[in-house]
Tab-separated table of C-alpha atoms and ligand atoms in Angstrom:
chain	number	residue	atom	x	y	z
A	98	UNK	CA	0.436	-107.485	184.233
A	99	UNK	CA	3.424	-109.184	185.448
A	100	UNK	CA	5.981	-109.283	182.777
A	101	UNK	CA	7.945	-112.874	183.405
A	102	UNK	CA	11.804	-112.991	182.275
A	103	UNK	CA	12.605	-114.541	178.603
A	104	UNK	CA	13.939	-117.933	178.676
A	105	UNK	CA	15.350	-118.172	175.603
A	106	UNK	CA	17.178	-115.722	173.121
A	107	UNK	CA	17.581	-116.751	169.159
A	108	UNK	CA	20.795	-114.603	168.442
A	109	UNK	CA	20.741	-114.490	164.472
A	110	UNK	CA	24.382	-113.842	163.908
A	111	UNK	CA	24.542	-113.286	160.488
A	112	UNK	CA	21.755	-113.449	157.229
A	113	UNK	CA	24.828	-114.888	155.259
A	114	UNK	CA	24.360	-118.259	154.363
A	115	UNK	CA	25.707	-120.855	151.327
A	116	UNK	CA	22.234	-122.535	151.203
A	117	UNK	CA	19.235	-120.721	149.025
A	118	UNK	CA	16.496	-122.492	150.526
A	119	UNK	CA	13.204	-121.265	148.875
A	120	UNK	CA	11.317	-121.770	152.649
A	121	UNK	CA	13.864	-119.116	154.116
A	122	UNK	CA	11.998	-117.231	157.149
A	123	UNK	CA	14.386	-114.627	157.182
A	124	UNK	CA	13.121	-111.227	155.805
A	125	UNK	CA	13.900	-110.474	152.260
A	126	UNK	CA	15.554	-107.378	153.457
A	127	UNK	CA	18.692	-109.084	154.326
A	128	UNK	CA	21.057	-107.226	156.933
A	129	UNK	CA	24.369	-106.493	155.475
A	130	UNK	CA	27.638	-108.067	156.751
A	131	UNK	CA	29.083	-104.758	157.453
A	132	UNK	CA	25.609	-104.034	159.771
A	133	UNK	CA	26.310	-107.126	161.903
A	134	UNK	CA	27.265	-106.832	165.501
A	135	UNK	CA	30.879	-107.405	166.551
A	136	UNK	CA	32.101	-110.376	168.754
A	137	UNK	CA	32.298	-107.881	172.373
A	138	UNK	CA	28.967	-106.481	171.200
A	139	UNK	CA	27.546	-110.052	171.129
A	140	UNK	CA	29.549	-110.929	174.247
A	141	UNK	CA	28.206	-108.173	176.023
A	142	UNK	CA	24.698	-108.899	174.800
A	143	UNK	CA	25.070	-112.626	176.212
A	144	UNK	CA	25.775	-111.265	179.588
A	145	UNK	CA	22.873	-108.609	179.581
A	146	UNK	CA	20.636	-111.938	178.504
A	147	UNK	CA	21.706	-113.721	181.816
A	148	UNK	CA	21.039	-111.295	183.831
A	149	UNK	CA	17.573	-110.932	182.471
A	150	UNK	CA	17.082	-114.411	182.955
A	151	UNK	CA	17.631	-116.046	179.898
A	152	UNK	CA	18.799	-119.725	180.377
A	153	UNK	CA	19.107	-120.762	176.686
A	154	UNK	CA	20.997	-118.967	173.514
A	155	UNK	CA	19.913	-120.468	170.375
A	156	UNK	CA	22.937	-119.260	167.773
A	157	UNK	CA	21.421	-119.445	164.559
A	158	UNK	CA	21.483	-116.709	161.188
A	159	UNK	CA	21.725	-117.441	158.205
A	160	UNK	CA	24.698	-119.808	158.502
A	161	UNK	CA	26.064	-119.003	162.330
A	162	UNK	CA	29.388	-121.120	160.484
A	163	UNK	CA	29.587	-117.996	158.456
A	164	UNK	CA	31.103	-115.861	160.959
A	165	UNK	CA	35.118	-116.621	161.613
A	166	UNK	CA	34.152	-115.633	165.581
A	167	UNK	CA	31.930	-118.223	166.187
A	168	UNK	CA	34.042	-120.178	168.549
A	169	UNK	CA	34.902	-117.290	170.332
A	170	UNK	CA	30.720	-116.387	170.437
A	171	UNK	CA	30.605	-119.699	171.571
A	172	UNK	CA	32.994	-119.324	174.490
A	173	UNK	CA	31.862	-115.775	175.782
A	174	UNK	CA	28.173	-117.133	175.903
A	175	UNK	CA	29.245	-120.645	178.186
A	176	UNK	CA	31.042	-117.993	180.491
A	177	UNK	CA	27.946	-116.049	180.697
A	178	UNK	CA	26.339	-118.983	182.049
A	179	UNK	CA	24.455	-119.978	179.187
A	180	UNK	CA	23.132	-123.246	177.222
A	181	UNK	CA	23.922	-123.011	173.937
A	182	UNK	CA	22.439	-124.707	170.761
A	183	UNK	CA	24.111	-124.394	167.262
A	184	UNK	CA	21.368	-124.078	164.675
A	185	UNK	CA	23.172	-125.155	161.524
A	186	UNK	CA	22.919	-126.525	157.956
A	187	UNK	CA	26.497	-128.203	158.995
A	188	UNK	CA	27.989	-126.106	155.526
A	189	UNK	CA	30.993	-124.301	156.848
A	190	UNK	CA	31.625	-126.827	159.902
A	191	UNK	CA	34.641	-128.843	159.881
A	192	UNK	CA	35.855	-131.621	162.138
A	193	UNK	CA	38.731	-129.029	163.451
A	194	UNK	CA	36.138	-126.670	164.024
A	195	UNK	CA	33.647	-128.742	165.820
A	196	UNK	CA	36.449	-129.777	168.068
A	197	UNK	CA	36.970	-126.202	168.818
A	198	UNK	CA	33.518	-125.781	169.621
A	199	UNK	CA	33.401	-128.803	171.967
A	200	UNK	CA	36.098	-127.105	173.725
A	201	UNK	CA	34.378	-123.489	173.938
A	202	UNK	CA	31.797	-125.741	175.654
A	203	UNK	CA	29.021	-125.739	173.025
A	204	UNK	CA	26.412	-127.852	174.378
A	205	UNK	CA	23.951	-128.931	171.932
A	206	UNK	CA	23.642	-128.979	168.172
A	207	UNK	CA	20.552	-128.615	165.991
A	208	UNK	CA	21.315	-129.673	162.028
A	209	UNK	CA	19.099	-128.902	159.704
A	210	UNK	CA	17.824	-131.788	156.782
A	211	UNK	CA	16.559	-130.250	153.373
A	212	UNK	CA	15.774	-133.887	151.997
A	213	UNK	CA	16.957	-137.258	152.730
A	214	UNK	CA	18.479	-137.858	149.329
A	215	UNK	CA	21.263	-135.973	147.526
A	216	UNK	CA	18.981	-134.735	144.788
A	217	UNK	CA	16.391	-133.707	146.889
A	218	UNK	CA	18.644	-131.462	149.535
A	219	UNK	CA	20.652	-130.447	147.145
A	220	UNK	CA	17.749	-129.635	145.111
A	221	UNK	CA	15.984	-127.692	147.672
A	222	UNK	CA	19.210	-126.020	149.451
A	223	UNK	CA	20.236	-124.785	145.818
A	224	UNK	CA	23.997	-126.401	146.739
A	225	UNK	CA	25.333	-128.887	144.922
A	226	UNK	CA	27.431	-131.590	147.119
A	227	UNK	CA	25.407	-129.875	150.697
A	228	UNK	CA	24.118	-133.326	151.198
A	229	UNK	CA	27.578	-135.175	151.519
A	230	UNK	CA	29.248	-132.424	153.455
A	231	UNK	CA	26.221	-132.854	155.959
A	232	UNK	CA	26.447	-136.146	155.835
A	233	UNK	CA	30.047	-135.790	156.868
A	234	UNK	CA	29.212	-133.118	159.384
A	235	UNK	CA	26.424	-135.626	161.182
A	236	UNK	CA	29.236	-138.110	161.414
A	237	UNK	CA	32.149	-135.997	163.264
A	238	UNK	CA	28.885	-134.734	165.416
A	239	UNK	CA	28.248	-138.346	166.349
A	240	UNK	CA	31.838	-139.011	167.302
A	241	UNK	CA	32.664	-135.906	169.520
A	242	UNK	CA	29.274	-136.985	171.092
A	243	UNK	CA	27.504	-133.641	171.046
A	244	UNK	CA	23.687	-134.229	172.037
A	245	UNK	CA	21.969	-133.652	168.381
A	246	UNK	CA	18.502	-132.793	167.086
A	247	UNK	CA	17.858	-133.402	163.418
A	248	UNK	CA	15.537	-130.378	162.057
A	249	UNK	CA	13.796	-132.144	158.882
A	250	UNK	CA	11.618	-128.959	156.852
A	251	UNK	CA	9.198	-130.531	155.215
A	252	UNK	CA	6.730	-129.098	152.419
A	253	UNK	CA	5.039	-130.428	149.445
A	254	UNK	CA	8.126	-131.666	147.155
A	255	UNK	CA	9.761	-133.756	150.169
A	256	UNK	CA	6.818	-134.756	152.772
A	257	UNK	CA	6.974	-138.155	151.433
A	258	UNK	CA	10.118	-138.313	152.974
A	259	UNK	CA	9.161	-137.815	156.382
A	260	UNK	CA	9.359	-142.163	157.264
A	261	UNK	CA	13.044	-141.861	156.201
A	262	UNK	CA	13.824	-138.674	157.993
A	263	UNK	CA	12.520	-140.582	161.091
A	264	UNK	CA	15.002	-142.992	160.658
A	265	UNK	CA	17.921	-141.083	159.857
A	266	UNK	CA	17.644	-139.408	163.142
A	267	UNK	CA	18.231	-142.674	164.496
A	268	UNK	CA	21.204	-143.557	162.801
A	269	UNK	CA	22.371	-140.229	163.564
A	270	UNK	CA	22.308	-140.855	167.377
A	271	UNK	CA	19.745	-137.804	167.756
A	272	UNK	CA	18.067	-137.519	170.783
A	273	UNK	CA	14.999	-135.347	169.160
A	274	UNK	CA	13.766	-134.595	165.525
A	275	UNK	CA	11.987	-131.556	164.810
A	276	UNK	CA	9.218	-132.285	162.120
A	277	UNK	CA	8.902	-128.671	160.581
A	278	UNK	CA	6.620	-128.263	158.161
A	279	UNK	CA	7.147	-124.932	156.434
A	280	UNK	CA	5.783	-122.199	157.861
A	281	UNK	CA	5.098	-119.161	155.326
A	282	UNK	CA	7.179	-115.909	156.504
A	283	UNK	CA	9.976	-113.888	155.378
A	284	UNK	CA	11.268	-115.143	151.993
A	285	UNK	CA	9.220	-118.541	152.133
A	286	UNK	CA	5.895	-116.573	151.504
A	287	UNK	CA	7.134	-116.288	147.566
A	288	UNK	CA	6.940	-119.726	147.403
A	289	UNK	CA	3.386	-120.988	148.936
A	290	UNK	CA	2.351	-122.398	145.362
A	291	UNK	CA	5.604	-124.416	145.327
A	292	UNK	CA	5.939	-125.515	148.551
A	293	UNK	CA	2.300	-125.655	150.362
A	294	UNK	CA	1.465	-129.279	151.310
A	295	UNK	CA	-1.793	-130.655	150.352
A	296	UNK	CA	-4.424	-131.496	152.792
A	297	UNK	CA	-3.772	-135.288	152.337
A	298	UNK	CA	-0.179	-134.621	152.386
A	299	UNK	CA	-0.626	-132.835	155.709
A	300	UNK	CA	-3.352	-135.250	157.380
A	301	UNK	CA	-0.319	-137.783	156.328
A	302	UNK	CA	2.236	-136.502	158.143
A	303	UNK	CA	0.355	-136.087	161.373
A	304	UNK	CA	-0.287	-139.784	161.735
A	305	UNK	CA	3.112	-140.656	160.940
A	306	UNK	CA	4.268	-138.225	163.643
A	307	UNK	CA	1.266	-139.732	166.161
A	308	UNK	CA	2.813	-143.343	165.554
A	309	UNK	CA	6.215	-142.641	165.437
A	310	UNK	CA	5.757	-140.995	168.790
A	311	UNK	CA	4.443	-143.837	169.986
A	312	UNK	CA	6.701	-146.450	168.725
A	313	UNK	CA	9.752	-144.465	169.512
A	314	UNK	CA	8.732	-143.442	173.003
A	315	UNK	CA	12.169	-143.060	175.348
A	316	UNK	CA	14.271	-143.425	172.242
A	317	UNK	CA	13.593	-140.230	170.126
A	318	UNK	CA	11.800	-137.624	171.037
A	319	UNK	CA	9.477	-136.220	168.102
A	320	UNK	CA	8.378	-132.395	168.151
A	321	UNK	CA	5.983	-131.137	165.431
A	322	UNK	CA	5.484	-128.522	163.521
A	323	UNK	CA	2.166	-128.849	161.287
A	324	UNK	CA	0.992	-127.653	157.901
A	325	UNK	CA	-1.127	-124.906	159.733
A	326	UNK	CA	-2.735	-123.849	156.716
A	327	UNK	CA	-4.610	-126.734	157.043
A	328	UNK	CA	-5.165	-126.631	160.625
A	329	UNK	CA	-8.471	-125.925	162.734
A	330	UNK	CA	-6.401	-123.885	165.381
A	331	UNK	CA	-3.647	-121.532	165.103
A	332	UNK	CA	-0.183	-122.234	166.514
A	333	UNK	CA	0.714	-120.238	170.386
A	334	UNK	CA	3.496	-118.465	168.385
A	335	UNK	CA	6.665	-117.463	170.722
A	336	UNK	CA	4.721	-118.966	173.080
A	337	UNK	CA	2.845	-115.823	173.378
A	338	UNK	CA	4.285	-112.534	172.242
A	339	UNK	CA	6.793	-111.141	174.816
A	340	UNK	CA	6.480	-114.044	177.001
A	341	UNK	CA	9.267	-116.241	176.838
A	342	UNK	CA	11.963	-115.423	174.063
A	343	UNK	CA	13.077	-112.470	171.922
A	344	UNK	CA	15.522	-112.601	168.879
A	345	UNK	CA	18.123	-110.670	167.968
A	346	UNK	CA	18.987	-109.670	164.463
A	347	UNK	CA	22.671	-109.460	162.876
A	348	UNK	CA	22.553	-105.502	163.090
A	349	UNK	CA	21.166	-105.510	166.738
A	350	UNK	CA	17.523	-105.088	166.352
A	351	UNK	CA	16.006	-106.856	169.483
A	352	UNK	CA	12.746	-108.690	167.875
A	353	UNK	CA	9.574	-110.080	169.576
A	354	UNK	CA	9.841	-112.800	167.004
A	355	UNK	CA	11.873	-113.599	163.982
A	356	UNK	CA	9.356	-112.294	161.664
A	357	UNK	CA	8.731	-109.117	163.468
A	358	UNK	CA	10.013	-106.979	160.972
A	359	UNK	CA	7.054	-107.445	158.826
A	360	UNK	CA	5.030	-105.643	161.065
A	361	UNK	CA	5.595	-102.102	159.822
A	362	UNK	CA	3.953	-99.722	162.056
A	363	UNK	CA	6.366	-101.144	165.011
A	364	UNK	CA	9.939	-99.446	165.785
A	365	UNK	CA	12.483	-101.880	166.988
A	366	UNK	CA	15.235	-101.136	169.339
A	367	UNK	CA	19.190	-102.041	169.260
A	368	UNK	CA	21.107	-103.560	171.446
A	369	UNK	CA	23.599	-100.853	170.260
A	370	UNK	CA	21.410	-98.004	172.318
A	371	UNK	CA	19.639	-99.847	174.853
A	372	UNK	CA	20.144	-101.894	177.347
A	373	UNK	CA	18.515	-105.783	176.762
A	374	UNK	CA	16.352	-105.585	179.941
A	375	UNK	CA	14.811	-102.366	179.205
A	376	UNK	CA	14.135	-103.290	175.884
A	377	UNK	CA	12.196	-106.468	177.057
A	378	UNK	CA	10.167	-104.890	179.560
A	379	UNK	CA	9.529	-101.187	178.489
A	380	UNK	CA	9.833	-101.194	175.012
A	381	UNK	CA	6.645	-100.104	172.530
A	382	UNK	CA	7.312	-103.161	170.571
A	383	UNK	CA	7.502	-105.854	173.339
A	384	UNK	CA	4.241	-104.284	174.915
A	385	UNK	CA	2.434	-104.307	171.650
A	386	UNK	CA	0.769	-107.668	171.639
A	387	UNK	CA	1.391	-108.751	175.157
A	388	UNK	CA	-1.280	-110.435	176.991
A	389	UNK	CA	-4.956	-110.136	175.685
A	390	UNK	CA	-5.707	-106.525	176.067
A	391	UNK	CA	-5.203	-105.586	172.341
A	392	UNK	CA	-7.099	-108.275	171.194
A	393	UNK	CA	-10.699	-107.791	169.120
A	394	UNK	CA	-13.440	-109.983	168.535
A	395	UNK	CA	-13.391	-113.194	168.246
A	396	UNK	CA	-10.532	-113.484	170.078
A	397	UNK	CA	-11.301	-111.066	172.882
A	398	UNK	CA	-14.117	-113.023	174.294
A	399	UNK	CA	-12.636	-117.025	173.318
A	400	UNK	CA	-11.877	-119.223	175.833
A	401	UNK	CA	-8.559	-120.126	174.082
A	402	UNK	CA	-7.553	-116.580	174.018
A	403	UNK	CA	-4.926	-117.761	176.764
A	404	UNK	CA	-4.074	-120.664	175.473
A	405	UNK	CA	-3.021	-119.096	171.720
A	406	UNK	CA	-2.841	-115.576	172.323
A	407	UNK	CA	-4.793	-115.480	169.048
A	408	UNK	CA	-2.131	-117.159	166.694
A	409	UNK	CA	0.626	-115.516	164.941
A	410	UNK	CA	0.943	-111.833	164.358
A	411	UNK	CA	3.010	-111.764	161.726
A	412	UNK	CA	0.803	-114.271	159.982
A	413	UNK	CA	-2.227	-112.086	160.404
A	414	UNK	CA	-0.301	-109.138	159.177
A	415	UNK	CA	1.545	-111.223	155.896
A	416	UNK	CA	-2.273	-112.560	155.058
A	417	UNK	CA	-4.596	-109.778	155.977
A	418	UNK	CA	-2.539	-106.979	156.663
A	419	UNK	CA	-3.811	-106.402	160.025
A	420	UNK	CA	-1.507	-107.555	162.991
A	421	UNK	CA	-4.153	-107.120	165.763
A	422	UNK	CA	-6.505	-109.677	163.773
A	423	UNK	CA	-7.458	-113.180	164.419
A	424	UNK	CA	-4.674	-115.469	162.852
A	425	UNK	CA	-7.007	-116.798	159.821
A	426	UNK	CA	-5.941	-120.092	160.760
A	427	UNK	CA	-8.192	-119.850	163.157
A	428	UNK	CA	-11.638	-121.707	161.919
A	429	UNK	CA	-13.574	-118.741	163.990
A	430	UNK	CA	-11.930	-116.005	162.209
A	431	UNK	CA	-14.064	-114.917	159.143
A	432	UNK	CA	-11.057	-114.771	157.070
A	433	UNK	CA	-10.872	-119.083	157.294
A	434	UNK	CA	-12.552	-120.288	154.525
A	435	UNK	CA	-10.616	-117.996	152.339
A	436	UNK	CA	-7.202	-119.483	153.629
A	437	UNK	CA	-8.023	-122.627	153.327
A	438	UNK	CA	-9.487	-122.501	149.832
A	439	UNK	CA	-6.087	-120.556	149.133
A	440	UNK	CA	-4.182	-123.108	150.517
A	441	UNK	CA	-6.132	-125.735	148.569
A	442	UNK	CA	-5.256	-124.080	145.438
A	443	UNK	CA	-1.503	-123.381	146.400
A	444	UNK	CA	-1.133	-127.018	146.805
A	445	UNK	CA	-2.569	-127.663	143.641
A	446	UNK	CA	0.098	-125.973	141.896
A	447	UNK	CA	2.169	-129.179	141.164
A	448	UNK	CA	5.708	-128.018	139.970
A	449	UNK	CA	5.561	-124.446	140.198
A	450	UNK	CA	8.935	-123.185	140.126
A	451	UNK	CA	11.174	-122.544	143.077
A	452	UNK	CA	12.227	-119.023	143.959
A	453	UNK	CA	15.495	-119.348	145.987
A	454	UNK	CA	16.734	-116.975	148.541
A	455	UNK	CA	19.598	-114.672	147.225
A	456	UNK	CA	21.963	-114.595	150.283
A	457	UNK	CA	24.113	-111.364	150.792
A	458	UNK	CA	27.321	-113.502	150.871
A	459	UNK	CA	28.247	-117.289	150.205
A	460	UNK	CA	31.089	-117.062	152.779
A	461	UNK	CA	31.896	-120.006	154.756
A	462	UNK	CA	34.948	-121.376	156.609
A	463	UNK	CA	36.275	-124.203	154.318
A	464	UNK	CA	35.224	-127.489	155.580
A	465	UNK	CA	37.944	-130.128	155.850
B	795	LIG	FE1	-7.130	-118.520	169.362
B	795	LIG	FE2	-8.588	-116.323	168.899
B	795	LIG	FE3	-9.220	-118.484	167.466
B	795	LIG	FE4	-10.053	-118.219	170.004
B	795	LIG	S1	-10.639	-116.995	168.154
B	795	LIG	S2	-9.209	-120.034	169.151
B	795	LIG	S3	-8.073	-116.963	170.923
B	795	LIG	S4	-6.814	-117.272	167.484
B	796	LIG	FE1	5.927	-113.410	164.611
B	796	LIG	FE2	4.435	-115.332	165.231
B	796	LIG	S1	6.280	-115.035	163.707
B	796	LIG	S2	4.443	-113.428	165.817
């Protein structure tokens, strides 16, 4: 099998975050600050990524603005020839820091939205005053002229705000909105009962997205991550394991996807010990679920096996305890009916208590 080079790399610069979102998909065990890669090592990794063929670098976390060296990291990535996208809640970004990021060559910003009102956003983010600060940051982003994607994270509590989120994206001058229904990985698994959309909400969101794509064509691109527990077929997670992208965790572990550490039998290699290209092409973890040879039935003989590659390995692990199984979202999975019943039961839990993410630190650069 010919293995193509990755197109994109997600650099999780830190797991520290000022917010405490219950939907966080980072692992339950977060990387501590004293294990984070230093500036020089990230610089080396960015150069190795560019040599490997990576074109787009997504700088993420946690909250990447919690890294004091963020501007230096962006500069290093641009000098390596990478297109740089900052994925941020906005908390920790001042006007001065945004100007510095602009001078360093930052290409694009993806701003998360926890709700369209201060009440909703601050409740979901677990950070009082966060919405107000975020709106200030959105204004500076527009003034400087960064290309912007608004990332609206939606679930049972705030799906009714989707129409307003679409309006806000336009008011902010965003070129793109990602309507991202919560995916239940990592910490978010603790909150399925509190966040699972109802089937009616999921269907309504799909209708609103389809309408918006028609009416906003040419003005705003609408990406959509549906509530997959209510779907018939699973998503092609990561474009297929080990085909298009890789993640580097704050401590240097190289992962095929952000939730891969939940697959307990896999051993992940570290950029401190081995080159990125070797890890991409030769490591056991990246080769574990590449292609279709690993599949069992019903995927093995299914004509969609190279369309969705059997869905999400981490979802099969989280729900069935078997990362080699067909994603139970698939209607052909023997576990599909149970998943659907569980989704309906979770969605009926009304005001189930939110379990907030506990961050290893809330240190951010002071906003000005
Ligand atoms: Fe995809 Fe497997 Fe379902 Fe076929 S059986 S649609 S390959 S998940
Ligand atoms: Fe790991 Fe989908 S999140 S394969």
